[in-house]
Short mmCIF file of C-alpha atoms in Angstrom, two decimals:
data_model
loop_
_atom_site.label_atom_id
_atom_site.label_comp_id
_atom_site.label_asym_id
_atom_site.label_seq_id
_atom_site.Cartn_x
_atom_site.Cartn_y
_atom_site.Cartn_z
CA MET A 1 0.00 0.00 0.00
CA SER A 2 1.04 3.59 -0.54
CA ALA A 3 1.78 5.86 2.41
CA LEU A 4 -1.60 7.50 1.85
CA GLN A 5 -3.46 4.19 1.90
CA GLN A 6 -1.72 3.19 5.13
CA LEU A 7 -2.46 6.57 6.67
CA HIS A 8 -6.15 6.10 5.83
CA THR A 9 -6.22 3.04 8.12
CA MET A 10 -5.04 5.14 11.09
CA THR A 11 -6.42 8.64 10.54
CA THR A 12 -9.33 10.43 8.87
CA ILE A 13 -7.85 12.34 5.94
CA VAL A 14 -9.45 15.72 5.27
CA ALA A 15 -8.92 17.78 2.12
CA ASP A 16 -7.61 21.26 2.90
CA THR A 17 -8.91 23.08 -0.17
CA GLY A 18 -11.86 24.95 -1.63
CA ASP A 19 -11.15 23.61 -5.12
CA LEU A 20 -14.14 21.47 -6.12
CA SER A 21 -12.24 19.59 -8.82
CA ALA A 22 -9.55 18.59 -6.30
CA ILE A 23 -12.17 17.45 -3.79
CA ALA A 24 -14.00 15.42 -6.45
CA ARG A 25 -10.72 13.77 -7.46
CA LEU A 26 -9.39 13.06 -3.97
CA LYS A 27 -12.72 11.93 -2.48
CA PRO A 28 -11.93 12.84 1.17
CA ILE A 29 -14.33 12.02 4.00
CA ASP A 30 -14.34 15.62 5.26
CA ALA A 31 -13.26 18.93 3.78
CA THR A 32 -12.07 22.07 5.50
CA THR A 33 -11.40 25.49 4.05
CA ASN A 34 -10.39 28.93 5.25
CA PRO A 35 -11.11 32.41 3.88
CA SER A 36 -7.89 32.39 1.85
CA LEU A 37 -8.79 29.12 0.12
CA ILE A 38 -12.42 30.17 -0.48
CA THR A 39 -11.28 33.52 -1.92
CA LYS A 40 -8.81 31.78 -4.23
CA ALA A 41 -11.55 29.42 -5.45
CA LEU A 42 -14.20 32.11 -5.91
CA ILE A 43 -12.09 34.61 -7.82
CA HIS A 44 -11.09 31.96 -10.35
CA PRO A 45 -12.07 33.09 -13.89
CA ASP A 46 -14.58 30.23 -14.17
CA ASN A 47 -16.64 31.77 -11.35
CA GLN A 48 -16.90 35.33 -12.64
CA ALA A 49 -20.41 34.92 -14.08
CA MET A 50 -21.67 33.43 -10.83
CA LEU A 51 -20.10 36.23 -8.81
CA SER A 52 -21.63 38.87 -11.04
CA GLU A 53 -25.09 37.29 -10.81
CA THR A 54 -24.91 37.08 -7.03
CA MET A 55 -23.79 40.71 -6.76
CA SER A 56 -26.70 41.80 -8.95
CA ARG A 57 -29.22 39.82 -6.89
CA HIS A 58 -28.08 41.46 -3.65
CA GLN A 59 -27.76 44.93 -5.17
CA GLY A 60 -24.06 45.12 -4.49
CA ASN A 61 -24.15 44.46 -0.72
CA VAL A 62 -20.68 42.94 -0.44
CA ASP A 63 -20.98 41.43 3.05
CA THR A 64 -24.27 39.73 2.18
CA VAL A 65 -22.80 38.43 -1.06
CA ILE A 66 -19.71 37.02 0.68
CA ASP A 67 -21.87 35.21 3.25
CA GLU A 68 -24.04 33.71 0.50
CA LEU A 69 -20.98 32.67 -1.51
CA THR A 70 -19.49 31.09 1.61
CA ILE A 71 -22.61 28.99 2.13
CA GLN A 72 -22.83 28.13 -1.56
CA SER A 73 -19.22 26.96 -1.54
CA GLY A 74 -19.99 24.84 1.52
CA CYS A 75 -23.02 23.31 -0.18
CA ASN A 76 -21.00 22.50 -3.30
CA ILE A 77 -18.30 20.82 -1.22
CA TRP A 78 -20.90 19.01 0.93
CA GLU A 79 -22.35 17.34 -2.17
CA LEU A 80 -18.95 15.83 -3.01
CA ILE A 81 -18.10 14.31 0.38
CA GLU A 82 -19.57 11.82 2.81
CA GLY A 83 -18.59 13.63 5.98
CA ARG A 84 -18.43 17.17 7.28
CA VAL A 85 -17.60 20.53 5.75
CA SER A 86 -16.18 23.37 7.82
CA THR A 87 -17.51 26.90 7.25
CA GLU A 88 -15.64 29.77 8.82
CA VAL A 89 -17.24 32.72 10.56
CA ASP A 90 -15.98 36.16 9.49
CA ALA A 91 -12.62 36.60 11.22
CA ARG A 92 -13.52 40.20 12.05
CA LEU A 93 -15.80 38.72 14.73
CA SER A 94 -13.02 36.76 16.44
CA TYR A 95 -13.16 38.81 19.64
CA ASP A 96 -16.97 39.15 19.81
CA THR A 97 -18.76 36.17 21.35
CA LYS A 98 -22.32 37.29 20.62
CA ALA A 99 -21.62 38.31 17.04
CA THR A 100 -19.91 34.96 16.41
CA ILE A 101 -22.90 33.08 17.81
CA ASP A 102 -25.33 35.14 15.72
CA LYS A 103 -23.36 34.54 12.52
CA ALA A 104 -23.05 30.81 13.26
CA LEU A 105 -26.82 30.54 13.76
CA GLU A 106 -27.35 32.45 10.53
CA PHE A 107 -25.07 30.05 8.66
CA ILE A 108 -26.77 26.95 10.08
CA ASP A 109 -30.18 28.36 9.13
CA ALA A 110 -28.94 29.02 5.59
CA TYR A 111 -27.57 25.47 5.31
CA GLN A 112 -30.84 23.97 6.54
CA LYS A 113 -32.82 26.02 4.01
CA ALA A 114 -30.49 24.69 1.32
CA GLY A 115 -31.27 21.11 2.39
CA VAL A 116 -27.91 20.46 4.04
CA ASP A 117 -27.87 18.27 7.15
CA SER A 118 -26.45 20.52 9.87
CA GLU A 119 -24.93 17.44 11.54
CA ARG A 120 -22.48 17.48 8.65
CA VAL A 121 -21.49 21.11 9.12
CA LEU A 122 -18.72 22.39 11.37
CA ILE A 123 -18.80 26.09 12.23
CA LYS A 124 -15.22 27.27 12.24
CA MET A 125 -13.87 30.15 14.32
CA ALA A 126 -10.59 31.36 15.77
CA ALA A 127 -9.58 29.92 19.14
CA THR A 128 -9.68 33.22 21.00
CA TRP A 129 -11.32 33.20 24.43
CA GLN A 130 -14.38 34.82 22.85
CA GLY A 131 -14.47 32.28 20.03
CA ILE A 132 -14.17 29.38 22.47
CA GLU A 133 -17.02 30.78 24.59
CA ALA A 134 -19.16 31.13 21.48
CA ALA A 135 -18.41 27.50 20.64
CA ARG A 136 -19.30 26.46 24.20
CA TYR A 137 -22.80 27.87 23.71
CA LEU A 138 -23.22 26.60 20.14
CA GLU A 139 -22.33 23.06 21.15
CA THR A 140 -25.19 23.14 23.71
CA GLN A 141 -27.46 23.88 20.73
CA ASN A 142 -26.11 20.83 18.87
CA ILE A 143 -24.14 23.04 16.49
CA HIS A 144 -20.73 21.49 15.99
CA CYS A 145 -17.63 23.68 16.01
CA ASN A 146 -14.09 23.59 14.64
CA LEU A 147 -11.71 25.90 16.51
CA THR A 148 -8.91 27.06 14.25
CA LEU A 149 -5.76 29.19 14.48
CA LEU A 150 -4.76 27.09 17.46
CA PHE A 151 -1.11 27.33 18.47
CA GLY A 152 -0.95 26.87 22.25
CA GLN A 153 -1.77 24.23 24.83
CA HIS A 154 -3.91 26.74 26.76
CA GLN A 155 -6.16 27.16 23.71
CA ALA A 156 -6.54 23.40 23.38
CA VAL A 157 -7.30 22.94 27.09
CA ALA A 158 -10.00 25.63 26.97
CA CYS A 159 -11.55 24.09 23.83
CA ALA A 160 -11.78 20.65 25.43
CA ASP A 161 -13.28 22.14 28.58
CA ALA A 162 -15.87 23.93 26.42
CA GLY A 163 -16.85 20.65 24.75
CA VAL A 164 -16.06 21.71 21.20
CA THR A 165 -16.26 19.02 18.53
CA LEU A 166 -12.92 19.61 16.83
CA ILE A 167 -9.74 21.65 17.08
CA SER A 168 -7.24 22.45 14.34
CA PRO A 169 -3.72 23.01 15.71
CA PHE A 170 -1.51 24.63 13.06
CA VAL A 171 1.64 22.58 12.64
CA GLY A 172 3.30 24.37 9.75
CA ARG A 173 2.86 27.90 11.02
CA ILE A 174 4.49 26.94 14.31
CA LEU A 175 7.42 25.46 12.38
CA ASP A 176 7.70 28.65 10.32
CA TRP A 177 7.87 30.65 13.56
CA GLN A 178 10.47 28.27 15.00
CA LYS A 179 12.69 28.64 11.94
CA ARG A 180 12.54 32.42 12.16
CA GLN A 181 13.24 32.48 15.89
CA GLN A 182 16.09 29.99 15.70
CA SER A 183 17.49 31.27 12.38
CA ARG A 184 17.34 27.76 10.91
CA GLN A 185 16.44 26.77 7.36
CA ASN A 186 15.78 23.14 8.26
CA VAL A 187 14.40 21.57 11.42
CA PRO A 188 14.26 17.75 11.73
CA VAL A 189 10.80 16.44 12.49
CA SER A 190 12.04 15.18 15.87
CA GLU A 191 12.64 18.82 16.88
CA ASP A 192 9.60 20.28 15.09
CA MET A 193 7.68 22.39 17.62
CA GLY A 194 4.48 22.16 15.56
CA VAL A 195 4.54 18.36 15.57
CA GLN A 196 5.42 18.30 19.27
CA SER A 197 2.52 20.63 20.05
CA VAL A 198 -0.06 18.35 18.40
CA LYS A 199 1.37 15.28 20.14
CA LEU A 200 1.09 17.01 23.52
CA ILE A 201 -2.50 18.11 22.87
CA TYR A 202 -3.48 14.64 21.68
CA GLN A 203 -1.90 13.06 24.76
CA TYR A 204 -3.77 15.42 27.10
CA PHE A 205 -7.13 14.84 25.39
CA LYS A 206 -6.83 11.06 25.38
CA GLN A 207 -5.56 10.78 28.96
CA HIS A 208 -8.58 12.74 30.20
CA CYS A 209 -11.08 11.10 27.80
CA TYR A 210 -12.21 14.29 26.09
CA ALA A 211 -14.54 13.80 23.14
CA THR A 212 -12.97 16.77 21.32
CA GLN A 213 -11.13 15.56 18.23
CA VAL A 214 -7.67 16.74 17.21
CA MET A 215 -7.12 17.59 13.56
CA GLY A 216 -3.56 18.51 12.64
CA ALA A 217 -3.49 21.31 10.06
CA SER A 218 -1.21 23.64 8.10
CA PHE A 219 1.40 21.12 7.00
CA ARG A 220 4.63 22.00 5.22
CA SER A 221 5.83 18.47 4.39
CA VAL A 222 4.83 14.83 4.28
CA GLU A 223 7.33 14.22 7.08
CA GLN A 224 5.22 16.33 9.43
CA ILE A 225 2.11 14.42 8.40
CA LEU A 226 3.66 10.99 8.89
CA ALA A 227 5.00 12.07 12.29
CA LEU A 228 1.35 12.45 13.36
CA ALA A 229 0.02 9.19 11.88
CA GLY A 230 -2.83 8.08 14.11
CA CYS A 231 -4.06 11.58 15.01
CA ASP A 232 -7.87 11.76 14.94
CA LEU A 233 -7.87 13.73 11.69
CA LEU A 234 -5.30 15.42 9.45
CA THR A 235 -6.33 18.14 7.00
CA ILE A 236 -3.91 18.07 4.09
CA ALA A 237 -3.49 20.18 0.95
CA PRO A 238 -4.01 18.32 -2.37
CA ASP A 239 -0.33 18.49 -3.41
CA LEU A 240 0.76 16.76 -0.20
CA ILE A 241 -2.02 14.17 -0.53
CA ASP A 242 -0.74 13.41 -4.02
CA GLU A 243 2.82 13.14 -2.70
CA LEU A 244 1.71 10.65 -0.03
CA ALA A 245 -0.11 8.62 -2.71
CA MET A 246 3.16 8.24 -4.62
CA MET A 247 5.24 7.16 -1.62
CA GLU A 248 5.88 3.46 -1.09
CA ILE A 249 7.19 3.32 2.47
CA ASP A 250 6.01 1.66 5.66
CA VAL A 251 3.99 4.06 7.80
CA THR A 252 4.26 3.58 11.56
CA ARG A 253 1.48 4.72 13.86
CA GLN A 254 2.73 7.53 16.08
CA LEU A 255 -0.42 8.32 18.07
CA SER A 256 -3.19 6.27 19.63
CA PRO A 257 -5.29 6.50 22.80
CA SER A 258 -3.52 3.49 24.31
CA MET A 259 -0.09 4.91 23.51
CA SER A 260 -1.09 8.15 25.24
CA MET A 261 -2.05 6.24 28.37
CA ASP A 262 1.44 4.77 28.54
CA LEU A 263 3.03 8.24 28.71
CA ALA A 264 3.54 10.37 31.83
CA ALA A 265 0.22 11.51 33.25
CA MET A 266 -0.72 15.12 32.52
CA LYS A 267 -2.66 17.11 35.12
CA LYS A 268 -6.21 18.01 34.13
CA VAL A 269 -6.90 21.73 34.31
CA SER A 270 -9.80 24.13 33.72
CA LEU A 271 -8.88 27.71 32.85
CA THR A 272 -10.68 30.87 33.88
CA GLN A 273 -10.61 33.80 31.47
CA GLU A 274 -7.86 35.41 33.57
CA GLU A 275 -5.80 32.21 33.56
CA PHE A 276 -6.30 31.85 29.82
CA SER A 277 -5.15 35.43 29.32
CA ASN A 278 -2.10 34.88 31.52
CA ALA A 279 -1.18 31.74 29.58
CA TYR A 280 -1.53 33.69 26.34
CA GLN A 281 0.80 36.40 27.63
CA GLN A 282 3.43 33.76 28.41
CA ASP A 283 3.09 31.97 25.05
CA LYS A 284 5.23 33.81 22.47
CA VAL A 285 4.12 31.50 19.65
CA THR A 286 0.42 32.20 20.12
CA GLN A 287 1.00 35.90 20.79
CA ASN A 288 2.68 36.17 17.41
CA LEU A 289 0.65 33.78 15.28
CA LEU A 290 -2.94 34.14 16.49
CA PRO A 291 -3.44 37.85 15.67
CA LYS A 292 -1.40 37.44 12.49
CA GLY A 293 -3.63 34.53 11.43
CA ILE A 294 -6.80 36.51 12.14
CA ASP A 295 -5.43 39.46 10.14
CA GLY A 296 -4.60 37.10 7.28
CA PHE A 297 -8.13 35.74 7.13
CA ILE A 298 -9.54 39.28 7.28
CA GLY A 299 -7.18 40.21 4.45
CA ALA A 300 -8.46 37.31 2.33
CA ARG A 301 -12.03 38.47 2.88
CA ASP A 302 -11.02 42.01 1.96
CA GLU A 303 -9.45 40.71 -1.26
CA LEU A 304 -12.73 39.06 -2.22
CA ALA A 305 -14.65 42.19 -1.22
CA LYS A 306 -12.46 44.29 -3.53
CA ALA A 307 -13.05 41.91 -6.44
CA LEU A 308 -16.81 42.08 -5.84
CA ALA A 309 -16.78 45.85 -5.46
CA ALA A 310 -14.99 46.14 -8.80
CA MET A 311 -17.85 44.22 -10.42
CA ARG A 312 -20.39 46.52 -8.77
CA ASP A 313 -18.59 49.66 -9.87
#
């Protein structure tokens, strides 16, 4: 079997793309996107007529158009997969619990009106304290959440305590940060802080029997992916999926609930908002990457808004 086929026996493989042709070809169980990927897919020349028609129907209201296009993209992806599709709330709402909840409810209502089973939708938001609290409430309403832009153990602990369905720790972005901080061009996977972070989170969740799933994300290489074989889910870009499909090597499971139980016991904690804030202030990785990630997603939305505004004008 190829490395990809072996990985499938240990981990749920998720396609990290908004490209419908790639999703149709790869046939993943789940699919996850972010504003950058959705923007890239929507501004493709093949979609210009659809964008123009949507703008006309909403009389040029860019925010309304972007929300509708987001849902339409989710519906299109949903039709191609058997599992769940993640739909991200506007990153501008990342520090507003109520606004995040309201937008999530609006998205779920739109999906239901489109005939999409909301059980197969994950509402995606940044793992700020406000985003995690929004997810805590939404989960009580049987609305499943995917907390993204997750870089620190304190974020993961708070997500598990809030009962969120899924978290997406960003492996590659942590590695990028590590390389900059350590002035290194290459970091062996055994020293990769992104890989180590996911392993630590997985260990904590399994030792304390949390239902929250761990989905490694933002990969830079197949070596990072294989170092997390056995993680609940891995969301992988199409080019790396293709690379795994071409590899003929033996894949060794690196993570499992039983393996986690054999490791040193980790103390279970529950963080107050003040403790969460203190942990954030002590975590240089999250301090740097979380706001930068939010700004990046806002920038992607702004890019789409500019393209739509140009059509309107």
